[in-house]
Tab-separated table of C-alpha atoms and ligand atoms in Angstrom:
chain	number	residue	atom	x	y	z
A	1	MET	CA	326.794	211.494	100.245
A	2	HIS	CA	329.077	212.133	102.404
A	3	ARG	CA	328.327	213.887	105.940
A	4	ASP	CA	330.139	215.118	108.747
A	5	PRO	CA	328.379	212.903	112.034
A	6	HIS	CA	329.352	216.504	113.945
A	7	LEU	CA	326.933	218.645	112.080
A	8	SER	CA	323.778	219.463	113.433
A	9	ASN	CA	320.909	221.635	112.600
A	10	SER	CA	320.783	222.731	115.916
A	11	HIS	CA	324.269	223.373	116.548
A	12	LEU	CA	324.813	225.370	113.244
A	13	MET	CA	321.155	227.113	114.488
A	14	THR	CA	323.194	227.797	117.672
A	15	ARG	CA	326.708	229.627	115.560
A	16	ARG	CA	323.987	231.506	113.616
A	17	HIS	CA	322.446	233.267	115.720
A	18	ALA	CA	325.493	234.273	117.367
A	19	ALA	CA	327.501	235.579	113.456
A	20	VAL	CA	324.267	236.615	111.215
A	21	ALA	CA	321.767	240.087	111.697
A	22	ARG	CA	318.647	238.386	113.614
A	23	GLY	CA	316.611	240.986	111.029
A	24	VAL	CA	318.020	238.015	108.119
A	25	GLY	CA	315.065	235.799	108.838
A	26	GLN	CA	315.155	231.760	108.054
A	27	ALA	CA	311.084	230.094	108.004
A	28	HIS	CA	312.449	226.593	109.221
A	29	GLU	CA	315.424	225.997	111.177
A	30	ILE	CA	317.229	223.386	109.185
A	31	PHE	CA	320.553	223.292	107.557
A	32	VAL	CA	320.368	222.143	103.273
A	33	SER	CA	323.410	219.615	103.281
A	34	HIS	CA	322.410	218.634	98.916
A	35	ALA	CA	319.496	218.404	96.781
A	36	SER	CA	317.733	217.148	93.659
A	37	ASN	CA	315.292	218.021	91.746
A	38	ALA	CA	312.555	218.272	94.210
A	39	GLU	CA	313.813	216.876	96.859
A	40	ILE	CA	316.080	218.156	99.338
A	41	TRP	CA	318.729	216.815	102.564
A	42	ASP	CA	319.318	218.382	105.057
A	43	VAL	CA	323.004	218.129	107.382
A	44	GLU	CA	321.412	215.179	109.003
A	45	GLY	CA	320.434	212.779	106.012
A	46	ARG	CA	316.525	214.052	106.624
A	47	ARG	CA	315.259	213.826	103.163
A	48	TYR	CA	312.735	216.549	102.352
A	49	ILE	CA	309.988	217.171	99.590
A	50	ASP	CA	311.005	221.174	98.199
A	51	PHE	CA	307.252	222.822	97.508
A	52	ALA	CA	308.541	226.400	99.022
A	53	GLY	CA	311.517	226.173	95.971
A	54	GLY	CA	313.551	228.566	97.101
A	55	ILE	CA	310.801	231.558	96.960
A	56	ALA	CA	309.347	230.888	93.162
A	57	VAL	CA	313.522	230.146	91.714
A	58	LEU	CA	314.005	226.510	91.142
A	59	ASN	CA	311.135	226.369	88.400
A	60	THR	CA	312.559	223.535	86.987
A	61	GLY	CA	314.330	222.010	89.842
A	62	HIS	CA	317.562	222.194	91.990
A	63	THR	CA	320.743	220.554	90.230
A	64	ARG	CA	319.501	220.175	86.598
A	65	PRO	CA	322.615	218.627	85.082
A	66	GLU	CA	321.728	220.744	82.461
A	67	ILE	CA	321.810	223.766	83.647
A	68	VAL	CA	324.754	223.851	86.104
A	69	ASN	CA	327.176	221.891	82.985
A	70	ALA	CA	326.704	225.419	81.448
A	71	VAL	CA	327.635	227.055	83.720
A	72	LYS	CA	331.116	225.162	84.857
A	73	GLN	CA	330.992	224.665	81.586
A	74	GLN	CA	330.206	229.365	81.454
A	75	LEU	CA	333.604	229.200	85.056
A	76	ASP	CA	335.842	227.556	82.763
A	77	ARG	CA	335.355	230.116	79.279
A	78	PHE	CA	335.342	233.655	82.859
A	79	SER	CA	333.065	234.295	84.972
A	80	HIS	CA	332.755	238.229	84.435
A	81	THR	CA	334.394	240.649	82.616
A	82	CYS	CA	331.599	243.489	83.939
A	83	PHE	CA	329.315	243.294	80.612
A	84	GLN	CA	329.529	247.398	80.518
A	85	VAL	CA	333.742	246.754	79.506
A	86	LEU	CA	334.062	244.186	77.423
A	87	ALA	CA	330.436	242.283	76.100
A	88	TYR	CA	329.564	238.466	75.660
A	89	GLU	CA	327.434	237.450	72.786
A	90	SER	CA	325.243	234.974	76.333
A	91	TYR	CA	324.166	238.401	77.292
A	92	VAL	CA	323.163	239.852	74.147
A	93	GLU	CA	321.592	236.863	73.451
A	94	LEU	CA	319.550	236.507	76.995
A	95	ALA	CA	318.348	240.028	76.364
A	96	GLU	CA	317.099	238.685	72.542
A	97	ARG	CA	315.870	235.867	73.766
A	98	LEU	CA	313.782	237.800	76.184
A	99	ASN	CA	312.294	240.148	73.686
A	100	ALA	CA	311.218	237.390	72.032
A	101	LEU	CA	309.295	236.488	74.679
A	102	ALA	CA	306.855	239.712	76.447
A	103	PRO	CA	303.929	239.577	75.440
A	104	GLY	CA	302.888	242.954	72.725
A	105	HIS	CA	303.052	243.550	69.134
A	106	PHE	CA	306.207	246.601	69.142
A	107	ALA	CA	310.511	246.764	69.492
A	108	LYS	CA	311.441	245.710	72.513
A	109	LYS	CA	314.755	246.158	74.232
A	110	SER	CA	316.106	244.608	77.162
A	111	LEU	CA	318.423	245.313	79.826
A	112	LEU	CA	320.079	242.568	82.963
A	113	LEU	CA	320.847	242.702	86.391
A	114	SER	CA	321.013	240.591	89.474
A	115	THR	CA	318.455	240.980	91.648
A	116	GLY	CA	314.554	241.304	91.333
A	117	ALA	CA	314.627	245.060	93.261
A	118	GLU	CA	317.168	245.506	90.935
A	119	ALA	CA	315.035	245.410	88.368
A	120	VAL	CA	312.181	247.540	89.901
A	121	GLU	CA	314.644	249.916	90.572
A	122	ASN	CA	315.963	250.190	87.140
A	123	ALA	CA	312.340	249.166	86.661
A	124	VAL	CA	311.312	253.052	88.135
A	125	LYS	CA	314.717	255.289	86.971
A	126	ILE	CA	313.904	254.194	83.192
A	127	ALA	CA	310.304	255.311	83.690
A	128	ARG	CA	310.942	258.381	85.385
A	129	ALA	CA	313.847	259.066	82.287
A	130	TYR	CA	310.964	258.432	79.200
A	131	THR	CA	307.947	260.048	80.769
A	132	GLY	CA	310.290	262.923	82.297
A	133	ARG	CA	308.149	261.906	85.739
A	134	GLY	CA	308.270	261.361	89.186
A	135	GLY	CA	305.646	259.349	90.900
A	136	ILE	CA	304.874	256.226	90.939
A	137	VAL	CA	301.479	254.121	92.743
A	138	ALA	CA	301.925	250.792	93.084
A	139	PHE	CA	298.938	248.889	95.147
A	140	ALA	CA	298.918	247.141	98.874
A	141	GLY	CA	299.549	243.861	99.769
A	142	GLY	CA	302.060	244.199	96.859
A	143	TYR	CA	305.288	243.686	97.802
A	144	HIS	CA	309.094	244.074	95.116
A	145	GLY	CA	311.883	244.328	97.329
A	146	ARG	CA	313.691	245.536	100.188
A	147	THR	CA	315.745	248.025	98.830
A	148	MET	CA	315.045	252.066	99.739
A	149	MET	CA	313.293	252.514	96.062
A	150	THR	CA	311.465	249.224	96.228
A	151	LEU	CA	310.263	249.529	99.796
A	152	GLY	CA	308.377	252.350	99.686
A	153	LEU	CA	306.746	250.416	96.495
A	154	THR	CA	306.030	246.999	98.530
A	155	GLY	CA	302.796	247.574	100.250
A	156	LYS	CA	302.972	245.663	103.411
A	157	VAL	CA	304.709	247.633	106.277
A	158	ALA	CA	305.739	244.132	109.089
A	159	PRO	CA	308.047	242.937	108.614
A	160	TYR	CA	309.478	244.864	105.475
A	161	LYS	CA	309.564	248.123	105.977
A	162	THR	CA	309.267	248.956	110.263
A	163	GLY	CA	311.546	251.031	111.589
A	164	PHE	CA	313.692	251.309	108.402
A	165	GLY	CA	311.382	255.288	106.509
A	166	PRO	CA	311.891	257.511	105.367
A	167	PHE	CA	311.469	255.997	102.258
A	168	PRO	CA	311.974	257.289	98.518
A	169	GLY	CA	308.681	260.326	97.569
A	170	GLU	CA	306.567	260.378	95.063
A	171	VAL	CA	305.083	256.201	95.863
A	172	PHE	CA	301.197	256.716	96.469
A	173	HIS	CA	299.461	253.731	97.349
A	174	ALA	CA	296.378	252.579	95.791
A	175	LEU	CA	293.579	249.176	96.125
A	176	PHE	CA	294.416	245.665	94.758
A	177	PRO	CA	290.918	244.090	93.650
A	178	ASN	CA	290.531	241.114	95.635
A	179	ALA	CA	287.124	239.859	96.128
A	180	LEU	CA	287.373	237.010	98.858
A	181	HIS	CA	288.338	240.710	100.999
A	182	GLY	CA	285.924	243.116	99.897
A	183	VAL	CA	287.852	244.943	97.524
A	184	SER	CA	285.628	244.994	94.289
A	185	ILE	CA	287.913	245.532	90.794
A	186	ASP	CA	286.077	249.642	90.043
A	187	ASP	CA	286.489	249.952	94.623
A	188	ALA	CA	290.166	249.050	92.872
A	189	LEU	CA	290.319	251.953	90.087
A	190	ARG	CA	288.265	255.209	90.950
A	191	SER	CA	291.394	254.539	94.629
A	192	VAL	CA	293.053	255.227	92.070
A	193	GLU	CA	292.036	257.938	90.313
A	194	GLN	CA	291.180	258.803	94.121
A	195	ILE	CA	295.498	259.518	94.271
A	196	PHE	CA	294.761	261.792	90.923
A	197	LYS	CA	292.462	263.886	93.612
A	198	ASN	CA	294.112	263.398	96.442
A	199	ASP	CA	297.643	263.549	96.613
A	200	ILE	CA	300.055	263.375	93.095
A	201	GLU	CA	297.878	264.748	89.156
A	202	ALA	CA	298.104	261.686	87.314
A	203	SER	CA	300.188	264.491	84.178
A	204	ARG	CA	302.691	263.901	87.252
A	205	VAL	CA	302.097	259.895	87.067
A	206	ALA	CA	305.262	258.076	85.477
A	207	ALA	CA	304.226	254.336	86.394
A	208	PHE	CA	301.684	252.565	88.093
A	209	ILE	CA	303.823	249.190	89.478
A	210	VAL	CA	301.823	246.104	89.713
A	211	GLU	CA	302.278	242.268	89.968
A	212	PRO	CA	300.310	239.876	88.141
A	213	VAL	CA	300.086	237.620	90.998
A	214	GLN	CA	300.685	239.900	94.375
A	215	GLY	CA	303.240	237.131	95.507
A	216	GLU	CA	304.361	238.460	98.930
A	217	GLY	CA	300.535	239.547	99.505
A	218	GLY	CA	299.221	236.267	98.828
A	219	PHE	CA	298.849	234.694	95.851
A	220	TYR	CA	296.225	237.139	94.470
A	221	VAL	CA	295.260	237.243	91.213
A	222	ALA	CA	294.983	241.027	89.171
A	223	PRO	CA	291.729	240.401	87.057
A	224	PRO	CA	292.077	240.875	83.975
A	225	GLU	CA	289.472	243.225	83.646
A	226	PHE	CA	291.241	245.075	86.125
A	227	ILE	CA	294.398	245.472	83.693
A	228	GLY	CA	291.996	246.455	80.830
A	229	GLY	CA	290.502	249.346	83.179
A	230	LEU	CA	294.181	250.547	84.696
A	231	LYS	CA	296.266	250.611	81.038
A	232	ALA	CA	293.022	252.642	80.215
A	233	MET	CA	294.290	255.174	82.604
A	234	ALA	CA	297.559	255.072	81.918
A	235	ASP	CA	296.628	255.574	78.084
A	236	GLN	CA	294.708	258.361	78.940
A	237	HIS	CA	297.262	260.244	80.333
A	238	GLY	CA	300.744	259.419	79.443
A	239	ILE	CA	301.424	256.397	82.547
A	240	LEU	CA	303.606	253.242	81.420
A	241	LEU	CA	302.038	250.510	83.257
A	242	ILE	CA	304.864	247.989	84.723
A	243	ALA	CA	304.015	244.526	86.131
A	244	ASP	CA	306.328	243.644	88.573
A	245	GLU	CA	307.163	239.259	87.327
A	246	VAL	CA	309.911	238.744	89.497
A	247	GLN	CA	308.023	235.962	91.073
A	248	THR	CA	304.653	234.545	88.533
A	249	GLY	CA	307.455	235.245	85.180
A	250	ALA	CA	309.721	232.243	83.898
A	251	GLY	CA	306.858	230.327	83.571
A	252	ARG	CA	305.868	229.894	86.711
A	253	THR	CA	301.806	230.627	85.197
A	254	GLY	CA	301.972	228.377	82.767
A	255	THR	CA	303.306	231.427	80.240
A	256	TRP	CA	306.497	232.404	80.320
A	257	PHE	CA	305.406	235.404	81.422
A	258	ALA	CA	301.923	236.222	82.821
A	259	SER	CA	301.221	239.731	81.548
A	260	GLU	CA	300.467	237.515	78.880
A	261	GLN	CA	297.786	236.309	79.538
A	262	TRP	CA	296.207	240.079	80.592
A	263	PRO	CA	294.213	241.357	77.612
A	264	VAL	CA	296.663	244.424	77.028
A	265	ALA	CA	301.124	244.369	77.546
A	266	PRO	CA	302.646	245.683	79.807
A	267	ASP	CA	305.572	248.338	78.375
A	268	LEU	CA	307.991	247.533	81.274
A	269	ILE	CA	308.398	243.682	82.606
A	270	THR	CA	311.049	243.022	85.528
A	271	THR	CA	312.218	239.908	85.567
A	272	ALA	CA	314.588	237.120	88.144
A	273	LYS	CA	314.121	234.374	90.701
A	274	SER	CA	313.086	231.422	87.744
A	275	MET	CA	314.692	232.672	85.463
A	276	ALA	CA	317.931	230.860	85.974
A	277	GLY	CA	317.327	228.328	87.716
A	278	GLY	CA	319.083	229.347	91.400
A	279	PHE	CA	321.708	231.791	89.737
A	280	PRO	CA	321.315	235.181	90.730
A	281	ILE	CA	320.176	237.384	87.417
A	282	SER	CA	317.312	239.726	87.109
A	283	GLY	CA	316.220	242.295	83.996
A	284	VAL	CA	314.197	244.704	82.726
A	285	VAL	CA	312.638	243.550	79.253
A	286	GLY	CA	310.074	246.419	77.825
A	287	ARG	CA	309.379	249.057	74.511
A	288	ALA	CA	311.966	249.448	72.817
A	289	GLU	CA	312.028	253.427	72.936
A	290	VAL	CA	311.082	253.235	76.870
A	291	MET	CA	314.261	251.384	77.204
A	292	ASP	CA	315.918	253.280	74.783
A	293	ALA	CA	315.317	256.756	77.265
A	294	PRO	CA	318.389	256.245	79.746
A	295	GLY	CA	320.865	257.579	77.972
A	296	PRO	CA	325.212	255.725	77.866
A	297	GLY	CA	326.283	255.267	80.919
A	298	GLY	CA	323.490	255.215	82.814
A	299	LEU	CA	321.841	251.711	84.262
A	300	GLY	CA	324.198	248.533	84.268
A	301	GLY	CA	325.831	246.763	87.807
A	302	THR	CA	329.649	245.554	88.533
A	303	TYR	CA	327.898	241.835	88.186
A	304	ALA	CA	324.899	243.043	85.970
A	305	GLY	CA	323.894	240.128	83.282
A	306	SER	CA	326.986	238.079	85.200
A	307	PRO	CA	328.102	235.120	82.574
A	308	LEU	CA	326.885	232.517	84.502
A	309	GLY	CA	323.820	234.316	85.231
A	310	CYS	CA	323.332	234.028	81.470
A	311	ALA	CA	323.881	231.017	80.610
A	312	ALA	CA	321.738	228.953	83.590
A	313	ALA	CA	319.284	230.875	82.383
A	314	LEU	CA	319.886	230.613	78.862
A	315	ALA	CA	319.993	226.691	80.186
A	316	VAL	CA	316.335	227.206	81.858
A	317	LEU	CA	315.487	228.689	77.511
A	318	ARG	CA	316.300	225.437	76.899
A	319	VAL	CA	315.578	223.050	79.351
A	320	PHE	CA	311.642	224.706	79.460
A	321	GLU	CA	311.871	223.937	75.820
A	322	SER	CA	312.995	219.962	75.788
A	323	ASP	CA	310.662	219.517	79.579
A	324	GLY	CA	307.358	221.341	77.963
A	325	LEU	CA	307.171	222.893	81.457
A	326	LEU	CA	304.441	225.777	79.953
A	327	GLU	CA	302.027	222.997	79.556
A	328	ARG	CA	303.215	220.876	83.215
A	329	ALA	CA	302.747	223.945	84.422
A	330	LYS	CA	299.411	224.439	83.418
A	331	VAL	CA	298.896	221.013	84.673
A	332	ILE	CA	300.367	221.167	88.610
A	333	GLY	CA	297.822	223.925	89.170
A	334	ALA	CA	295.087	221.855	88.405
A	335	ARG	CA	296.360	218.544	90.243
A	336	LEU	CA	296.614	220.733	93.058
A	337	SER	CA	294.626	222.918	93.427
A	338	ASN	CA	291.909	220.377	92.046
A	339	SER	CA	293.193	217.983	95.102
A	340	LEU	CA	292.847	221.044	97.614
A	341	ARG	CA	289.504	222.118	96.506
A	342	HIS	CA	288.620	219.290	97.620
A	343	LEU	CA	290.304	219.274	101.095
A	344	ALA	CA	288.513	221.930	101.588
A	345	ARG	CA	284.761	220.928	101.547
A	346	THR	CA	285.631	218.890	104.954
A	347	GLN	CA	288.189	221.364	106.056
A	348	PRO	CA	286.175	224.573	106.925
A	349	ALA	CA	289.609	226.245	107.303
A	350	ILE	CA	290.362	226.532	104.029
A	351	CYS	CA	288.736	229.397	103.317
A	352	ASP	CA	289.959	229.831	99.318
A	353	VAL	CA	291.945	227.763	96.703
A	354	ARG	CA	293.633	229.709	93.943
A	355	ALA	CA	295.713	228.903	91.775
A	356	LEU	CA	297.238	231.175	88.107
A	357	GLY	CA	298.879	227.168	86.643
A	358	ALA	CA	301.543	226.333	89.303
A	359	MET	CA	300.965	228.990	91.900
A	360	ILE	CA	299.306	228.015	94.283
A	361	ALA	CA	297.867	229.467	97.679
A	362	LEU	CA	295.337	228.264	100.595
A	363	GLU	CA	294.300	230.330	102.464
A	364	LEU	CA	293.642	229.636	105.738
A	365	CYS	CA	290.298	231.396	108.134
A	366	LYS	CA	288.654	230.442	111.731
A	367	HIS	CA	284.870	228.897	111.462
A	368	GLY	CA	284.377	228.948	108.031
A	369	ASP	CA	284.885	232.779	107.681
A	370	ALA	CA	286.878	234.630	105.158
A	371	GLN	CA	287.740	237.936	107.495
A	372	GLN	CA	288.657	235.446	110.343
A	373	PRO	CA	292.280	235.298	108.988
A	374	ASP	CA	294.591	232.278	111.271
A	375	ALA	CA	298.171	233.206	111.213
A	376	GLU	CA	298.578	230.690	113.558
A	377	LEU	CA	297.756	227.697	112.135
A	378	ALA	CA	299.359	228.528	108.637
A	379	LYS	CA	302.520	229.400	111.268
A	380	ARG	CA	301.871	225.893	112.206
A	381	ILE	CA	301.235	223.680	109.539
A	382	VAL	CA	303.889	225.008	107.881
A	383	ALA	CA	306.025	223.771	111.444
A	384	GLU	CA	303.836	220.446	111.633
A	385	ALA	CA	305.333	220.119	107.568
A	386	ALA	CA	308.386	220.190	107.780
A	387	ARG	CA	308.798	217.717	110.658
A	388	ARG	CA	306.485	215.346	108.075
A	389	GLY	CA	308.836	216.603	105.940
A	390	LEU	CA	307.400	218.692	103.142
A	391	ILE	CA	308.091	222.204	103.296
A	392	LEU	CA	306.433	225.055	102.144
A	393	LEU	CA	306.065	228.272	102.903
A	394	SER	CA	302.927	231.256	103.761
A	395	CYS	CA	302.410	234.146	103.063
A	396	GLY	CA	299.689	237.070	103.196
A	397	THR	CA	298.991	240.527	104.354
A	398	SER	CA	298.575	238.726	107.214
A	399	GLY	CA	300.372	235.809	107.139
A	400	ASN	CA	298.036	232.602	106.488
A	401	VAL	CA	297.904	231.656	103.225
A	402	ILE	CA	299.877	228.561	102.135
A	403	ARG	CA	301.531	229.291	99.002
A	404	ILE	CA	302.952	226.284	97.075
A	405	LEU	CA	306.180	226.630	94.421
A	406	VAL	CA	307.129	223.245	93.830
A	407	PRO	CA	309.226	222.860	91.166
A	408	LEU	CA	307.484	222.513	87.459
A	409	THR	CA	310.009	219.475	87.679
A	410	ALA	CA	308.502	217.642	89.809
A	411	SER	CA	306.848	213.746	88.756
A	412	ASP	CA	303.280	213.198	89.639
A	413	ALA	CA	304.318	210.668	92.582
A	414	LEU	CA	306.754	213.469	94.653
A	415	LEU	CA	303.525	216.356	94.065
A	416	ASP	CA	301.223	213.208	95.662
A	417	GLU	CA	303.481	212.320	98.751
A	418	GLY	CA	303.690	216.251	99.326
A	419	LEU	CA	300.307	216.592	99.562
A	420	GLY	CA	299.278	213.321	101.366
A	421	ILE	CA	302.077	214.830	103.804
A	422	LEU	CA	300.073	218.322	103.517
A	423	THR	CA	296.700	217.110	104.064
A	424	GLU	CA	297.800	215.382	107.351
A	425	CYS	CA	298.811	218.075	108.245
A	426	LEU	CA	295.916	220.694	108.383
A	427	ALA	CA	293.566	217.338	109.683
A	428	ALA	CA	296.241	217.423	112.832
A	429	CYS	CA	297.105	221.007	113.488
A	430	SER	CA	293.258	222.428	112.564
A	431	ALA	CA	291.932	220.042	115.437
A	432	GLY	CA	295.342	220.750	117.920
B	1	PLP	C1	307.240	240.349	93.102
B	1	PLP	C2	308.606	240.957	92.979
B	1	PLP	N1	309.552	241.479	93.128
B	1	PLP	C3	310.701	241.763	93.923
B	1	PLP	C4	310.775	241.445	94.233
B	1	PLP	C5	312.845	241.136	94.996
B	1	PLP	O1	313.489	240.413	94.777
B	1	PLP	P1	314.437	240.229	95.393
B	1	PLP	O2	315.074	239.487	96.887
B	1	PLP	O3	316.029	239.568	94.620
B	1	PLP	O4	315.459	241.104	95.472
B	1	PLP	C6	309.809	239.845	94.966
B	1	PLP	C7	311.219	239.276	95.839
B	1	PLP	O5	310.558	238.416	96.140
B	1	PLP	C8	309.081	239.532	94.197
B	1	PLP	O6	308.121	238.653	94.777
């Protein structure tokens, strides 16, 4: 691969700081030259193993030839018409595929958009149009995007919401169950009832919105009994259940949608990120009668469901089938979480290892006490890992969780190499 000898990460960082608004964060001071499957090379020729996947976007890896070729072929035919002006078959086919993939024995319809936040915004619009109600109940620690409504839904202030309020009204936050931090399923369900007492009557609530596994919030899994309890409350009061699967969807957890593992089907599901392997497309899929509540012209967007995104998403679905990636997600989850649990026995800084499929996290704390989060250690490990050639991301409301979102197409050898670096970093940073 040709490299410009004048390019360096530090030179590009200087230009970035001068040209790009400082509010746009950057986890690593690295500029990418090229990437392949689960490996990335920077502008200085250094190789990295990618355990971040562009924040859960690359379940099928970087530059997968079938996906690249599908997009190239689409580019040669046409790149844009705006589906609301002139339609194309790939949008309809992708909607058909999502309808078939979503859980629930009822008729479904889909809507395609561009980003995860846009999908969440539209799920809220659809729920409000169907129920004729305004209220939305979201959960503490949840993350739903950076637009004003999705920031309102997000249950973590810094850094996402700081300085940006006021946010749209009629949004309330209940507790998300978290056994490690002392919030039981009953506590969480009771907190929803408390909202009905303190803030808004149940008959004015349109929807509950919940992530099957809180992503930015720290990879905490919503227990099936909690979802069952929430759905019972929803049914009692005519409230819809929205699963925000922007991060959990597209096969990451071992089923196409994580909500397939729920005891009850959600009414609406949002999807984005890995559904198109790096091309910006998102969607809402759900009960046909709910999806049809907004009138013609009420939904859409200039770039919504772009032909390039549709071509990429259909290719992603083919790669999932050809490579058996749902099964692979389970295998990767078991392999990495077993190794990390083994490591936790000798590393008291690891107070929890959790995984749903290949959505894997390790939580770090001080003195082996889960109530003393160690965000500094997480930061040091992430930085040290990058120096040693492994790209990691942290998450969690306290910033003390390291999450693994490695491409599902990564080989066992690469997983082991990455895990080896993580193990070394843990030892080096905990000792320091
Ligand atoms: C659960 C969830 N919802 C919504 C979003 C927002 O998606 P986007 O950044 O594509 O707008 C994210 C992004 O991380 C997410 O994890």
